[in-house]
Amino acid sequence: MQLALCTWPEVDAYLTRSKGVIVPVGSTEQHGPTGLIGTDTISAELIARRAGDAADILVAPAFPVGVALHHMGFAGSMSLRPETFIAAIRDWATSLDRHGFRRIYFFNGHGGNIAPLKAAVKEISAELNPGRTDEDRLECKVHSWWQFEGVHMLCQTLYPEGHGSHATPSEVAITQYAYPDSIKSAPLEPRIAATGHFSGPQDYRAKFPDGRIGSDPLLANPADGEKLVDAAVAGLIVDYQRFIRV
Ligand code: NI
């Protein structure tokens, strides 16, 4: 159930049976020569919508631009500053809270969003919860799609080598499944990208010149993407339902 496709009376009716909502949180950033700029938003949004349709969960619009300052050395990447991101997430949560939502599950698709999302959740709680009864408290959760046990195990099985940590075959596979008309190909040299640490966008580009870290995204295919989405949807439904009972 997508918020954008509901009317306000439908949202009113939903609130009589649930106080929970999923907010997919993505990013707009380079994902190597074969990965889509929108990978992280596409992944979080698709999995959230599938879970929402399967389990009668309201899904808010996807938050499309995250904190991706380290990707700014590559064309097309966009980033919010952490303080802007936190302020915007606070405003989204405050809006939902005002209508009676009391469980907001931030379903994340980008590693760089985790720290600012957790900071935002602390601010939201400090701002909205003082003076409220336990029953009326707003609770927020932050979870990323690759953190579910079933997804983690599937990634290890599908990609025992070359999974890496950025422009991974798993995230690329999900976008290939979501948008089969936008599957890209390019020669990758070396096939498995280097791994390591970096500091800032210039150093990132110098150390990882095509944008990948540790990955071989040519391993990706749409069938893998479907399996990964199914595993993530199953994980999300269970975790969300546990969360809203808190
Ligand atoms: Ni990504």
CSV table of C-alpha atoms and ligand atoms in Angstrom, one decimal:
chain,number,residue,atom,x,y,z
A,1,MET,CA,0.0,0.0,0.0
A,2,GLN,CA,1.7,3.2,-1.2
A,3,LEU,CA,1.0,6.5,0.6
A,4,ALA,CA,1.3,8.3,-2.8
A,5,LEU,CA,-1.6,6.2,-4.2
A,6,CYS,CA,-3.9,6.6,-1.2
A,7,THR,CA,-6.5,9.3,-0.5
A,8,TRP,CA,-6.6,11.0,2.9
A,9,PRO,CA,-9.7,9.0,3.9
A,10,GLU,CA,-7.9,5.8,3.1
A,11,VAL,CA,-5.0,6.9,5.3
A,12,ASP,CA,-7.5,7.7,8.1
A,13,ALA,CA,-8.9,4.2,7.7
A,14,TYR,CA,-5.4,2.7,7.8
A,15,LEU,CA,-4.6,4.5,11.0
A,16,THR,CA,-7.5,2.8,12.7
A,17,ARG,CA,-5.9,-0.6,12.1
A,18,SER,CA,-2.2,0.3,12.3
A,19,LYS,CA,0.1,3.1,13.5
A,20,GLY,CA,3.1,1.8,11.5
A,21,VAL,CA,4.7,3.0,8.3
A,22,ILE,CA,7.8,2.1,6.3
A,23,VAL,CA,9.9,5.0,4.8
A,24,PRO,CA,12.4,3.7,2.2
A,25,VAL,CA,15.6,5.7,2.3
A,26,GLY,CA,17.9,5.7,-0.7
A,27,SER,CA,20.7,7.6,-2.3
A,28,THR,CA,21.6,9.1,-5.7
A,29,GLU,CA,25.2,8.1,-6.4
A,30,GLN,CA,27.6,6.4,-8.7
A,31,HIS,CA,27.6,2.6,-8.6
A,32,GLY,CA,30.6,1.9,-10.9
A,33,PRO,CA,30.5,1.6,-14.8
A,34,THR,CA,27.6,-0.8,-14.9
A,35,GLY,CA,25.5,0.2,-11.8
A,36,LEU,CA,22.6,2.7,-11.9
A,37,ILE,CA,22.9,6.0,-10.1
A,38,GLY,CA,19.6,5.3,-8.4
A,39,THR,CA,20.6,1.8,-7.2
A,40,ASP,CA,20.1,2.4,-3.5
A,41,THR,CA,16.8,4.2,-3.8
A,42,ILE,CA,15.5,1.6,-6.3
A,43,SER,CA,16.4,-1.3,-4.1
A,44,ALA,CA,14.9,0.1,-0.8
A,45,GLU,CA,11.8,1.3,-2.6
A,46,LEU,CA,11.1,-2.0,-4.5
A,47,ILE,CA,11.6,-4.2,-1.4
A,48,ALA,CA,9.5,-1.9,0.8
A,49,ARG,CA,6.6,-1.8,-1.8
A,50,ARG,CA,6.6,-5.6,-2.2
A,51,ALA,CA,6.5,-6.0,1.6
A,52,GLY,CA,3.8,-3.4,1.9
A,53,ASP,CA,1.6,-5.0,-0.7
A,54,ALA,CA,2.1,-8.5,0.8
A,55,ALA,CA,1.4,-7.5,4.4
A,56,ASP,CA,-0.9,-4.4,4.3
A,57,ILE,CA,1.8,-2.0,5.4
A,58,LEU,CA,1.7,1.6,4.3
A,59,VAL,CA,4.9,2.7,2.5
A,60,ALA,CA,5.8,6.4,2.3
A,61,PRO,CA,7.5,7.9,-0.7
A,62,ALA,CA,11.2,7.0,-1.0
A,63,PHE,CA,13.7,9.5,0.3
A,64,PRO,CA,15.8,9.8,-2.8
A,65,VAL,CA,19.0,11.6,-2.0
A,66,GLY,CA,21.1,10.5,1.0
A,67,VAL,CA,24.5,11.3,2.4
A,68,ALA,CA,27.0,10.4,-0.3
A,69,LEU,CA,29.7,13.1,-0.1
A,70,HIS,CA,32.4,10.5,-0.8
A,71,HIS,CA,30.9,9.7,-4.2
A,72,MET,CA,30.9,13.3,-5.4
A,73,GLY,CA,34.1,12.7,-7.5
A,74,PHE,CA,31.8,10.9,-10.0
A,75,ALA,CA,29.4,12.5,-12.4
A,76,GLY,CA,25.7,12.3,-11.4
A,77,SER,CA,26.2,11.7,-7.7
A,78,MET,CA,24.2,13.9,-5.4
A,79,SER,CA,24.4,14.3,-1.7
A,80,LEU,CA,22.8,16.1,1.2
A,81,ARG,CA,25.0,17.4,3.9
A,82,PRO,CA,24.5,15.3,7.1
A,83,GLU,CA,22.7,18.2,8.9
A,84,THR,CA,20.4,18.7,5.9
A,85,PHE,CA,19.6,15.0,5.8
A,86,ILE,CA,18.9,14.8,9.5
A,87,ALA,CA,16.7,17.9,9.3
A,88,ALA,CA,14.7,16.5,6.4
A,89,ILE,CA,14.3,13.1,8.0
A,90,ARG,CA,13.1,14.9,11.2
A,91,ASP,CA,10.5,16.8,9.2
A,92,TRP,CA,9.2,13.7,7.4
A,93,ALA,CA,8.9,11.9,10.8
A,94,THR,CA,7.2,14.9,12.4
A,95,SER,CA,4.7,15.0,9.6
A,96,LEU,CA,3.8,11.4,10.0
A,97,ASP,CA,3.7,11.6,13.8
A,98,ARG,CA,1.2,14.5,13.6
A,99,HIS,CA,-1.3,12.2,11.9
A,100,GLY,CA,-1.0,9.5,14.5
A,101,PHE,CA,1.8,7.3,13.1
A,102,ARG,CA,3.8,5.9,16.1
A,103,ARG,CA,6.1,3.4,14.5
A,104,ILE,CA,8.3,4.6,11.7
A,105,TYR,CA,10.6,2.0,10.1
A,106,PHE,CA,13.3,3.6,8.0
A,107,PHE,CA,14.2,1.0,5.5
A,108,ASN,CA,17.6,1.9,4.2
A,109,GLY,CA,19.5,1.2,0.9
A,110,HIS,CA,22.8,3.1,1.5
A,111,GLY,CA,25.6,2.5,4.0
A,112,GLY,CA,26.4,6.2,4.3
A,113,ASN,CA,22.9,6.9,5.6
A,114,ILE,CA,23.1,4.6,8.6
A,115,ALA,CA,24.9,7.0,11.0
A,116,PRO,CA,22.9,10.1,10.1
A,117,LEU,CA,19.6,8.1,10.2
A,118,LYS,CA,20.5,6.9,13.7
A,119,ALA,CA,21.3,10.5,14.7
A,120,ALA,CA,18.0,11.7,13.2
A,121,VAL,CA,16.1,9.1,15.1
A,122,LYS,CA,17.7,10.2,18.4
A,123,GLU,CA,16.7,13.9,17.7
A,124,ILE,CA,13.2,12.9,16.7
A,125,SER,CA,12.7,11.0,19.9
A,126,ALA,CA,14.2,13.8,22.0
A,127,GLU,CA,12.0,16.3,20.3
A,128,LEU,CA,8.6,14.5,20.2
A,129,ASN,CA,8.5,12.1,23.1
A,130,PRO,CA,8.9,14.2,26.3
A,131,GLY,CA,5.7,14.2,28.3
A,132,ARG,CA,4.1,11.5,26.3
A,133,THR,CA,2.7,8.3,27.7
A,134,ASP,CA,4.4,5.0,26.8
A,135,GLU,CA,1.4,4.2,24.6
A,136,ASP,CA,1.7,7.4,22.7
A,137,ARG,CA,5.5,7.4,22.2
A,138,LEU,CA,6.9,7.6,18.7
A,139,GLU,CA,9.4,4.7,18.0
A,140,CYS,CA,11.6,4.7,15.0
A,141,LYS,CA,13.8,1.9,13.6
A,142,VAL,CA,16.7,2.0,11.1
A,143,HIS,CA,17.4,-1.2,9.1
A,144,SER,CA,19.2,-1.8,5.8
A,145,TRP,CA,18.1,-4.4,3.2
A,146,TRP,CA,21.3,-6.4,3.2
A,147,GLN,CA,21.3,-6.8,7.0
A,148,PHE,CA,18.6,-9.5,7.0
A,149,GLU,CA,20.1,-13.0,7.7
A,150,GLY,CA,18.4,-14.5,4.7
A,151,VAL,CA,19.8,-11.9,2.4
A,152,HIS,CA,23.3,-12.1,3.9
A,153,MET,CA,23.4,-15.9,3.4
A,154,LEU,CA,22.1,-15.6,-0.1
A,155,CYS,CA,24.8,-13.1,-1.0
A,156,GLN,CA,27.4,-15.5,0.3
A,157,THR,CA,25.9,-18.4,-1.7
A,158,LEU,CA,25.5,-16.4,-5.0
A,159,TYR,CA,28.7,-14.5,-4.8
A,160,PRO,CA,31.4,-16.4,-2.8
A,161,GLU,CA,34.0,-14.1,-4.5
A,162,GLY,CA,33.7,-10.6,-5.8
A,163,HIS,CA,30.8,-9.4,-3.7
A,164,GLY,CA,32.7,-6.5,-2.3
A,165,SER,CA,31.2,-3.4,-0.6
A,166,HIS,CA,30.2,-1.0,-3.3
A,167,ALA,CA,28.6,-1.5,-6.7
A,168,THR,CA,28.1,-5.0,-5.4
A,169,PRO,CA,26.6,-7.7,-7.7
A,170,SER,CA,23.7,-8.1,-5.2
A,171,GLU,CA,22.6,-4.5,-5.5
A,172,VAL,CA,23.2,-4.4,-9.2
A,173,ALA,CA,21.1,-7.6,-9.6
A,174,ILE,CA,18.2,-6.1,-7.7
A,175,THR,CA,18.1,-3.1,-10.1
A,176,GLN,CA,18.4,-5.5,-13.1
A,177,TYR,CA,15.4,-7.3,-11.9
A,178,ALA,CA,13.5,-4.0,-11.2
A,179,TYR,CA,14.5,-2.4,-14.5
A,180,PRO,CA,15.4,-5.1,-17.1
A,181,ASP,CA,15.5,-2.5,-19.9
A,182,SER,CA,18.2,-0.6,-18.1
A,183,ILE,CA,20.8,-3.3,-17.8
A,184,LYS,CA,24.3,-1.9,-18.6
A,185,SER,CA,27.5,-3.5,-19.7
A,186,ALA,CA,31.0,-2.3,-19.7
A,187,PRO,CA,34.5,-3.9,-19.5
A,188,LEU,CA,35.7,-4.0,-15.9
A,189,GLU,CA,39.4,-4.1,-15.2
A,190,PRO,CA,40.3,-5.7,-12.9
A,191,ARG,CA,37.3,-7.9,-12.8
A,192,ILE,CA,37.3,-7.7,-9.0
A,193,ALA,CA,37.9,-4.2,-7.8
A,194,ALA,CA,40.4,-3.3,-5.1
A,195,THR,CA,39.4,-3.0,-1.5
A,196,GLY,CA,40.6,-0.5,1.1
A,197,HIS,CA,39.9,2.7,3.0
A,198,PHE,CA,39.6,6.2,1.7
A,199,SER,CA,39.1,9.7,3.0
A,200,GLY,CA,36.9,12.0,1.1
A,201,PRO,CA,35.8,12.1,-2.6
A,202,GLN,CA,39.2,12.8,-4.2
A,203,ASP,CA,40.9,10.0,-2.4
A,204,TYR,CA,38.0,7.7,-3.2
A,205,ARG,CA,38.4,8.4,-6.9
A,206,ALA,CA,42.2,8.0,-6.8
A,207,LYS,CA,42.0,4.6,-5.0
A,208,PHE,CA,38.9,3.3,-6.8
A,209,PRO,CA,39.0,4.9,-10.2
A,210,ASP,CA,35.9,3.3,-11.7
A,211,GLY,CA,33.9,3.7,-8.5
A,212,ARG,CA,33.7,0.0,-7.4
A,213,ILE,CA,35.1,-1.3,-4.1
A,214,GLY,CA,35.9,-5.0,-3.9
A,215,SER,CA,33.2,-6.0,-6.3
A,216,ASP,CA,32.6,-7.8,-9.6
A,217,PRO,CA,29.1,-6.5,-10.6
A,218,LEU,CA,29.3,-8.5,-13.9
A,219,LEU,CA,28.2,-11.4,-11.8
A,220,ALA,CA,24.8,-9.8,-11.4
A,221,ASN,CA,21.7,-11.1,-13.2
A,222,PRO,CA,18.0,-10.4,-12.9
A,223,ALA,CA,17.2,-13.9,-11.6
A,224,ASP,CA,19.6,-13.3,-8.7
A,225,GLY,CA,17.9,-10.0,-8.2
A,226,GLU,CA,14.5,-11.6,-7.8
A,227,LYS,CA,15.8,-14.1,-5.2
A,228,LEU,CA,17.4,-11.2,-3.3
A,229,VAL,CA,14.2,-9.2,-3.4
A,230,ASP,CA,12.2,-12.2,-2.2
A,231,ALA,CA,14.6,-12.8,0.7
A,232,ALA,CA,14.6,-9.2,1.7
A,233,VAL,CA,10.8,-8.9,1.5
A,234,ALA,CA,10.5,-11.9,3.8
A,235,GLY,CA,13.0,-10.5,6.2
A,236,LEU,CA,11.4,-7.0,6.2
A,237,ILE,CA,7.8,-8.3,6.9
A,238,VAL,CA,9.0,-10.4,9.9
A,239,ASP,CA,11.2,-7.6,11.3
A,240,TYR,CA,8.6,-4.9,10.7
A,241,GLN,CA,5.8,-6.9,12.4
A,242,ARG,CA,8.1,-7.5,15.4
A,243,PHE,CA,8.9,-3.7,15.5
A,244,ILE,CA,5.3,-2.5,15.5
A,245,ARG,CA,4.5,-4.7,18.5
A,246,VAL,CA,7.2,-3.0,20.6
B,1,NI,NI,24.6,1.1,-3.2
